[in-house]
XYZ file of C-alpha atoms in Angstrom:
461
model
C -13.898 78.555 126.724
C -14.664 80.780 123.786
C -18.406 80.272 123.893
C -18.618 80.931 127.820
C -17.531 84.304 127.204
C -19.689 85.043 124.555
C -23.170 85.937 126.062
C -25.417 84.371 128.803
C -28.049 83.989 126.283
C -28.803 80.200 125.442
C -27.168 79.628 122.032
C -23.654 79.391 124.124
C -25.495 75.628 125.288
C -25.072 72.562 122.408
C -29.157 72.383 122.601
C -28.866 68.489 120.876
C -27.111 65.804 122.885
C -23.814 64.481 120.928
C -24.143 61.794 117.941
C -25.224 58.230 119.212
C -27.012 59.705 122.569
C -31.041 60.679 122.741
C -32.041 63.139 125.209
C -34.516 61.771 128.050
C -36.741 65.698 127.778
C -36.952 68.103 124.170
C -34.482 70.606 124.464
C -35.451 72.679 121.323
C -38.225 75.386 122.834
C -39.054 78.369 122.374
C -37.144 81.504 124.179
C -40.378 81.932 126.080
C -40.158 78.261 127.321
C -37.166 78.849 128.636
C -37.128 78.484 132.752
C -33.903 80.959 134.497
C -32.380 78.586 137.502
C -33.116 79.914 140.510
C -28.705 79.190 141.241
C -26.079 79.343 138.545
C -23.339 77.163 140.103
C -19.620 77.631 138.460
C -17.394 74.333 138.373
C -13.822 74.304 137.459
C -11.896 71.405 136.387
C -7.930 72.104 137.418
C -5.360 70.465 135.269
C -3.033 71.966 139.016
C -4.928 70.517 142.138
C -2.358 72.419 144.150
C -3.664 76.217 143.729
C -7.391 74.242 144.317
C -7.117 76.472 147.877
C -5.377 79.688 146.195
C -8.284 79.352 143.322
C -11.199 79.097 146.024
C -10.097 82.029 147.901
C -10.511 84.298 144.847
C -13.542 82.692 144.377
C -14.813 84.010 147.800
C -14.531 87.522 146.061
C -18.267 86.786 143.926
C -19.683 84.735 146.564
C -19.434 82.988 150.248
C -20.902 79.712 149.066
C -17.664 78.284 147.755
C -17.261 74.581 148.382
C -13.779 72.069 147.044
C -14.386 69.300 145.345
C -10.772 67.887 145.918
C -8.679 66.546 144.626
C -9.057 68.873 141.148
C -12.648 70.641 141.572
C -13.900 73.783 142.538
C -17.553 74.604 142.941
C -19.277 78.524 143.949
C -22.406 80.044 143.401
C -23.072 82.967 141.081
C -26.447 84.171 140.840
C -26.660 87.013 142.863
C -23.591 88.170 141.408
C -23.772 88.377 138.004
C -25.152 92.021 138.085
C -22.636 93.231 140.016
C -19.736 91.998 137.117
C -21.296 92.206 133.758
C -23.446 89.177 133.597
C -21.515 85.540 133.122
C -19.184 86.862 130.560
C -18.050 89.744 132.632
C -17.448 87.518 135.606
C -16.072 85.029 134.581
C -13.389 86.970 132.859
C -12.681 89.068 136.071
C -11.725 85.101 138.253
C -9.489 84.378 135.074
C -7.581 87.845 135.853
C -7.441 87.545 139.363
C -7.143 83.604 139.138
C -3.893 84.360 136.361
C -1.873 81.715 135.846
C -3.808 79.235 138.395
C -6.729 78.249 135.640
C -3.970 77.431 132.368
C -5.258 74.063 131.540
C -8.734 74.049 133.792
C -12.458 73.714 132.222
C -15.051 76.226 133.630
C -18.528 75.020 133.411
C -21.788 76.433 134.561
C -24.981 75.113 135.431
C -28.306 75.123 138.089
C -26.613 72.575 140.001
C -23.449 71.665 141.075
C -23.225 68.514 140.292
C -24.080 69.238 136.942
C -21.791 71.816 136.345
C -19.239 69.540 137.880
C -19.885 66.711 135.490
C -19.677 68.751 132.622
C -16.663 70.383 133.262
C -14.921 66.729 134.447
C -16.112 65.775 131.218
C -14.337 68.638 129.329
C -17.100 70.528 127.870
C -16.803 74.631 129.064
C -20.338 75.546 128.408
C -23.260 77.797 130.040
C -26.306 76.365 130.819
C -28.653 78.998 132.344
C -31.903 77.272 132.021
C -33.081 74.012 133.594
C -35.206 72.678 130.792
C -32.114 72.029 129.102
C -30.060 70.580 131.733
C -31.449 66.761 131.349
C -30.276 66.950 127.582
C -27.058 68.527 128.365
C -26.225 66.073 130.611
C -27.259 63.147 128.904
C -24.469 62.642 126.746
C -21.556 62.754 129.166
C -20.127 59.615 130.195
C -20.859 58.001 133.767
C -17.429 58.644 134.737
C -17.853 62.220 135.318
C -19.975 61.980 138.566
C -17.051 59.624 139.973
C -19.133 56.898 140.743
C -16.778 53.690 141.890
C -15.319 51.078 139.321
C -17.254 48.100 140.170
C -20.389 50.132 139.886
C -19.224 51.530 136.103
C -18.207 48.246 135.466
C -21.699 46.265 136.266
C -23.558 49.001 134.340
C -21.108 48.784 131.272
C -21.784 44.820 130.972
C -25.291 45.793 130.699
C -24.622 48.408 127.742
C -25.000 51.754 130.172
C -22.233 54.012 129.395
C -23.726 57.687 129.521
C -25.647 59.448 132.359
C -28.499 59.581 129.724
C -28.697 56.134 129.637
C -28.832 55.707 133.484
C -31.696 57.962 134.120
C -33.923 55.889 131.574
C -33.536 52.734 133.291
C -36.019 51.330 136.054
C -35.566 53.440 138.973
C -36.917 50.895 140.930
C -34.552 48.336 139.550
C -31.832 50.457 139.748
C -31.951 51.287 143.241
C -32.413 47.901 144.243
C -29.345 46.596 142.092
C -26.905 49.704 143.013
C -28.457 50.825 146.042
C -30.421 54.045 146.491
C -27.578 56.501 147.087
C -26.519 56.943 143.195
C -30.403 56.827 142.785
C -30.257 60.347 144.452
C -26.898 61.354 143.366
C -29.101 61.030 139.918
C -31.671 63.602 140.936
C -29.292 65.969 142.790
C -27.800 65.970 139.304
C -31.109 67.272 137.564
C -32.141 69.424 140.989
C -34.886 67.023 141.897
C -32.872 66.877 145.065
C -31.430 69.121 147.065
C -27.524 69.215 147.433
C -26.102 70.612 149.824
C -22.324 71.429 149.877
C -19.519 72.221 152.736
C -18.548 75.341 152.831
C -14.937 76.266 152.244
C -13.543 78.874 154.932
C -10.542 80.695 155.160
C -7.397 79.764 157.426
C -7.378 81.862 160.250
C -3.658 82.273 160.287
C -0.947 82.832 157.801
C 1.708 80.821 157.763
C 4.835 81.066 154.748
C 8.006 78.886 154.054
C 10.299 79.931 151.656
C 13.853 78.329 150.914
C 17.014 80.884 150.064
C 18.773 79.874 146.809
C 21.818 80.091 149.345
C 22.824 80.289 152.175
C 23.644 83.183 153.355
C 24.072 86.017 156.634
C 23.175 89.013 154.677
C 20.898 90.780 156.580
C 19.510 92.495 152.795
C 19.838 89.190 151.225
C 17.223 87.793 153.883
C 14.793 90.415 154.342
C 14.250 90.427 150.356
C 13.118 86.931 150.753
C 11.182 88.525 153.529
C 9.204 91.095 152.115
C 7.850 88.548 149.372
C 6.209 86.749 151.943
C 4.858 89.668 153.960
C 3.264 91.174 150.834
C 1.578 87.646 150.772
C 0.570 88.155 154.101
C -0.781 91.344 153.277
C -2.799 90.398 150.280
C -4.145 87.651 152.930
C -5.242 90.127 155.792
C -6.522 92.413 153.158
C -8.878 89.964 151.812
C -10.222 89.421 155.136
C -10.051 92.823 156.143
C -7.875 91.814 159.241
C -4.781 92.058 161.032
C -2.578 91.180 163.429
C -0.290 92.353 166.690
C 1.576 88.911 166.607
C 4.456 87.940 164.033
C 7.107 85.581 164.298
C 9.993 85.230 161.732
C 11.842 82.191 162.565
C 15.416 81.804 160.462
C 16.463 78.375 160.189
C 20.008 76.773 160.054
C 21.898 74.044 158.761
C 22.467 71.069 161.327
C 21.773 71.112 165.025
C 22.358 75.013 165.039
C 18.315 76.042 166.813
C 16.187 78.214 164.738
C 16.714 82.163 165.280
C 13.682 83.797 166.328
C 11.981 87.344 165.801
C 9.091 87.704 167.059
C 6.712 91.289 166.864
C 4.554 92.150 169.235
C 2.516 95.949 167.784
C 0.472 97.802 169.761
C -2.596 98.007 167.154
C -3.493 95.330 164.624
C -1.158 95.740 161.156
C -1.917 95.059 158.155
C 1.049 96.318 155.562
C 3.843 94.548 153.958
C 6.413 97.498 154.561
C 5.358 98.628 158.441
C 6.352 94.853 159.079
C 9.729 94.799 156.517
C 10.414 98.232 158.695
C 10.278 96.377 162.322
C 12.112 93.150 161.120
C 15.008 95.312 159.762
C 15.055 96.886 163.097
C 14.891 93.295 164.959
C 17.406 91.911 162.382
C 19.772 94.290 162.973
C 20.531 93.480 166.665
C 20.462 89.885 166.108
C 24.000 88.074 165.500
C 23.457 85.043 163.653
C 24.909 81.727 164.718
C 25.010 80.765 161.364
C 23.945 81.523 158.109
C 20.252 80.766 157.283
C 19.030 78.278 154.704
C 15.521 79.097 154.894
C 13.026 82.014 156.353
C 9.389 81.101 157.831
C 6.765 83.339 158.553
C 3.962 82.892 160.677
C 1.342 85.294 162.172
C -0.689 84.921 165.355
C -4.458 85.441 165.834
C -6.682 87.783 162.981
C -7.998 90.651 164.604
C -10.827 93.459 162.979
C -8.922 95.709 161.086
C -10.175 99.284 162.282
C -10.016 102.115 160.408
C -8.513 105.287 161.600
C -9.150 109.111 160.175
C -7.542 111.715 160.604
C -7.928 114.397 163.321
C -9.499 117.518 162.220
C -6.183 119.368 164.109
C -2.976 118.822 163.083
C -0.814 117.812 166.078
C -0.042 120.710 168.040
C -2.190 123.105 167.034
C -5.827 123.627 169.121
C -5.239 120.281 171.051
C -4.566 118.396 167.836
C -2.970 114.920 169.410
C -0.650 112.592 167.270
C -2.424 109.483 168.240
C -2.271 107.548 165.389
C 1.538 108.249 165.378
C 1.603 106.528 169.074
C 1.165 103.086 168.230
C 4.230 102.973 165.566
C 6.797 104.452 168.193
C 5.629 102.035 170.803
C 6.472 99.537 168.177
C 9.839 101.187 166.504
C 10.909 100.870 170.535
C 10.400 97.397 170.978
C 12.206 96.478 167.954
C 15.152 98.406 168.235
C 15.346 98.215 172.541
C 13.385 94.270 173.006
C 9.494 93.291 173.650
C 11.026 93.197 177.644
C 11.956 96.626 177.899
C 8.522 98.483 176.817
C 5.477 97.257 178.263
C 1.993 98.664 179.829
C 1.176 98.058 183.499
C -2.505 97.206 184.363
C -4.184 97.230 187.712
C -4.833 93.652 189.619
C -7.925 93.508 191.897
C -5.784 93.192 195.414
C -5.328 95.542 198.510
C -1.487 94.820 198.704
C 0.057 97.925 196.855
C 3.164 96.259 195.773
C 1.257 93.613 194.178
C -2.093 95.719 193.107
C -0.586 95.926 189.460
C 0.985 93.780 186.806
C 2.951 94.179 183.554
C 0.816 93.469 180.245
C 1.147 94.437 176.628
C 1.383 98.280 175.953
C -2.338 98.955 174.859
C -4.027 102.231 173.537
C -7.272 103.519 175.522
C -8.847 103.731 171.470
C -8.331 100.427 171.175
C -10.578 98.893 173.897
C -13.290 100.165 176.105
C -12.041 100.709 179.430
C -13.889 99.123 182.546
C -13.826 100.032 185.939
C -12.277 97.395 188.416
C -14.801 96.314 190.982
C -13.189 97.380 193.498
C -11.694 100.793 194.324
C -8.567 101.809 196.019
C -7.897 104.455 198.012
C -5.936 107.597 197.047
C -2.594 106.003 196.129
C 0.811 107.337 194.795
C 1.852 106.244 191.292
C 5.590 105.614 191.819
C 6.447 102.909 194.777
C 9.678 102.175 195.942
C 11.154 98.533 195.291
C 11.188 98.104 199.181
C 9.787 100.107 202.113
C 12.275 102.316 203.793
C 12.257 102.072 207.510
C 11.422 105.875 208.799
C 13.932 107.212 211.926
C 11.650 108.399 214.800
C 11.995 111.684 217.111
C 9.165 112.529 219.686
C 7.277 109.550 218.275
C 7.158 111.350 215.206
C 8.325 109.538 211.704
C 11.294 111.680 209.852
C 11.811 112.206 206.292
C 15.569 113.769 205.515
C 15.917 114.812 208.909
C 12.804 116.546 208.966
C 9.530 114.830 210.600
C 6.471 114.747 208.032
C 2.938 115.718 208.741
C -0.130 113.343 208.382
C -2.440 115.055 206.347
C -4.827 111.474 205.640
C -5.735 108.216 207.203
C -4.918 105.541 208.097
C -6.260 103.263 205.053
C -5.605 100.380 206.967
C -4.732 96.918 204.716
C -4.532 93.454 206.590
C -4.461 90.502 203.829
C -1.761 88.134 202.407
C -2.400 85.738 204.955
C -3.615 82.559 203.274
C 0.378 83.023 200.779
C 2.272 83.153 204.187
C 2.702 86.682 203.370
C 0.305 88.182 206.396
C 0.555 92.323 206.326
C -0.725 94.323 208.812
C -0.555 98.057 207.897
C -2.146 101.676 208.585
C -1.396 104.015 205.336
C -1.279 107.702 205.823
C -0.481 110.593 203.225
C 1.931 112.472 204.548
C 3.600 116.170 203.908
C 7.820 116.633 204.082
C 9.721 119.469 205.077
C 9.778 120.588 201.657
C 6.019 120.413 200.837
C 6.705 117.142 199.073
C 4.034 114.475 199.331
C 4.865 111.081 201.168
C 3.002 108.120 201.543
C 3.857 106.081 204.609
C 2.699 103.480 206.832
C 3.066 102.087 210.517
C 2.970 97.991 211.535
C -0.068 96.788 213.521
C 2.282 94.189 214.520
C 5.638 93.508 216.033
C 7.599 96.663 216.344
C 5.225 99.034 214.993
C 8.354 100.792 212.804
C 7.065 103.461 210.645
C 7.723 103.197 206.467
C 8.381 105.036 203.398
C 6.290 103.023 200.433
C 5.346 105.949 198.059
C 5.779 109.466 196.822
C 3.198 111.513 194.695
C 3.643 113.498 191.993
């Protein structure tokens, strides 16, 4: 890997095919000869298929056209990169660092097509070939079993004396697509870019998801969350890199034997990104859990990625000149969920009906920052915000409804609501606002139907 890191210039390419072989094309030219690819593909050869996924998600930091060539390649495009890190050198030596231990043992090879940087770096030889009049000599000398082609196939063309890709590319194309069909015929030319080849495109999971196993087992609530917090500062380094987070996250704690999992599960107000906001809620949620048993093993899973918004500071500090703590909102609504239940604080939201005790629902407590708010298509009348669990019936003197003794004054109406019907819940109703005794205001209704009893529903603020 020495000579990769050396330069991009062309001496870091062996220009002369290895003893034995003869190059199909002249590879010594002149510097002015020499043709730049239009794409600088990067293969690596992994001596540990299982960081291939781990290795192509760093890779996603130079470019998005990253593709796996499983079970033990890697393939991504460079080109329009290599300014931005120093040139191949430069770049290359920035995915080792981030890549660490991942690459010990792999083969980086570069070339103007993937395929040929793939061969080359199957076949063990970490070189740099930045110009494609030298890619059919490169190639030539590396042995057919670097483009993977199937046994029977290396077999026939070994009993005829083909053992290199050289050697294949000077036989009969004609011939040789009638004898081994026409698909390695143009696996042959996507080698040398006569061909296009095009690649699927690796993509990020959407979710994270973590497993890890305590050395024992154990009810210590410090003891857990340290096995915890490695995992969330995975998670974290896997929303930052999609510059994402989340308002779902579920810590399930799992038991020996038939004992059921123990589940924590976080519901925030804004999308969260950071390891220790998340270690601070679990602690909370840990500590009024009682354990049925100790716990083998922790799992981590988050729900849907959401945009990660940035937030600034105001230009007042709370209190002063109408300064408002918002951004300090969204972590109290979530400190009191985990230390009081996701059940006991929740939003309300209106629901497009006429019925007032069913013209609003629960949902999740939400921030008016967060998402634009739209009008309901429909518009109520001028309602009270706190309604009692039941109507109370209202006493009547001179035909007048009584509140505390005292009879009220109608001040508006009647909003009249008749609906429910087609539930079996038919309501007939005339809704006035109405002023107590004590200058208090009421709002109360009379039936349409039956006994035509007056009602207490509401009271304004």
């Amino acid at each position: 890997m020495k000579s990769l890191l050396k330069s991009r210039q062309h001496e870091l390419l062996p220009a002369t095919p290895p003893p034995g072989t003869r190059a199909p094309h002249a590879v010594s030219i002149s510097a002015a000869q020499r043709v730049q690819a239009a794409e600088l593909w990067v293969a690596v050869h992994l001596s540990q298929p299982a960081v291939l996924e781990t290795l192509a998600a760093a890779a996603l930091q130079y470019t998005p056209r990253v593709s796996l060539e499983p079970p033990d390649g890697l393939l991504f495009e460079i080109r329009s990169s290599l300014l931005l890190f120093g040139g191949v050198q430069g770049l290359c030596a920035d995915f080792r660092t981030r890549c660490g231990t991942g690459l010990e043992g792999a083969v980086l090879s570069l070339a103007p097509t993937p395929l040929a940087a793939l061969a080359l770096a199957r076949a063990g030889s970490p070189v740099c070939i930045d110009d494609t009049t030298q890619l059919a000599g490169a190639v030539a000398g590396l042995p057919l079993r670097a483009l993977r082609w199937s046994d029977d196939t290396l077999t026939r063309l070994l009993s005829m004396g083909v053992r290199t890709i050289g050697e294949a590319q000077r036989l009969p194309r004609a011939g040789f697509a009638r004898r081994f069909g026409p698909e390695l015929l143009v696996c042959l030319d996507r080698l040398l870019g006569r061909r296009s080849d095009p690649r699927s495109a690796f993509r990020l999971r959407e979710r994270f998801r973590a497993m890890r196993e305590l050395y024992y087992e154990t009810s210590a609530q410090d003891r857990i969350m340290a096995v915890v917090q490695l995992m969330l500062r995975e998670m974290e380094a896997f929303l930052r890199q999609r510059q994402c987070g989340v308002t779902v996250l579920e810590l399930r704690l799992m038991h020996r034997g038939d004992v059921p999992d123990t589940r924590c599960l976080l519901r925030l107000a804004l999308p969260q990104h950071l390891a220790e906001e998340f270690a601070h809620l679990l602690q909370e949620h840990l500590a009024r859990l009682r354990l049925p048993a100790p716990v083998r093993s922790c799992r981590l899973r988050t729900g849907r990625l959401l945009e990660l918004a940035s937030a600034s500071g105001g230009l007042w500090q709370p209190g002063e000149h109408g300064g408002v703590a918002t951004l300090q909102i969204p972590a109290f609504i979530e400190r009191l969920r985990a230390r009081l239940g996701n059940e006991a604080v929740y939003g309300v939201c209106l629901v497009p009906g006429h019925r007032p005790e069913a013209a609003w629902g629960i949902t999740e407590p939400e921030l008016k920052s967060t998402r634009p708010q739209v009008a309901p298509d429909w518009s109520p009348q001028h309602r009270p915000l706190w309604l009692l669990r039941e109507p109370r019936q209202l006493v009547l003197r001179a035909e007048r409804p009584c509140h505390h003794g005292h009879p009220v004054q109608l001040i508006d109406g009647p909003e009249r609501v008749e609906t429910g019907w087609w539930e079996g819940r038919d309501i007939g109703r005339d809704y006035y606002v109405a002023r107590g005794a004590q200058g208090e205001k009421l709002w109360v209704f009379r039936e349409r139907n039956g006994a035509h009893h007056w009602f207490l529903h509401g009271l304004f603020g």
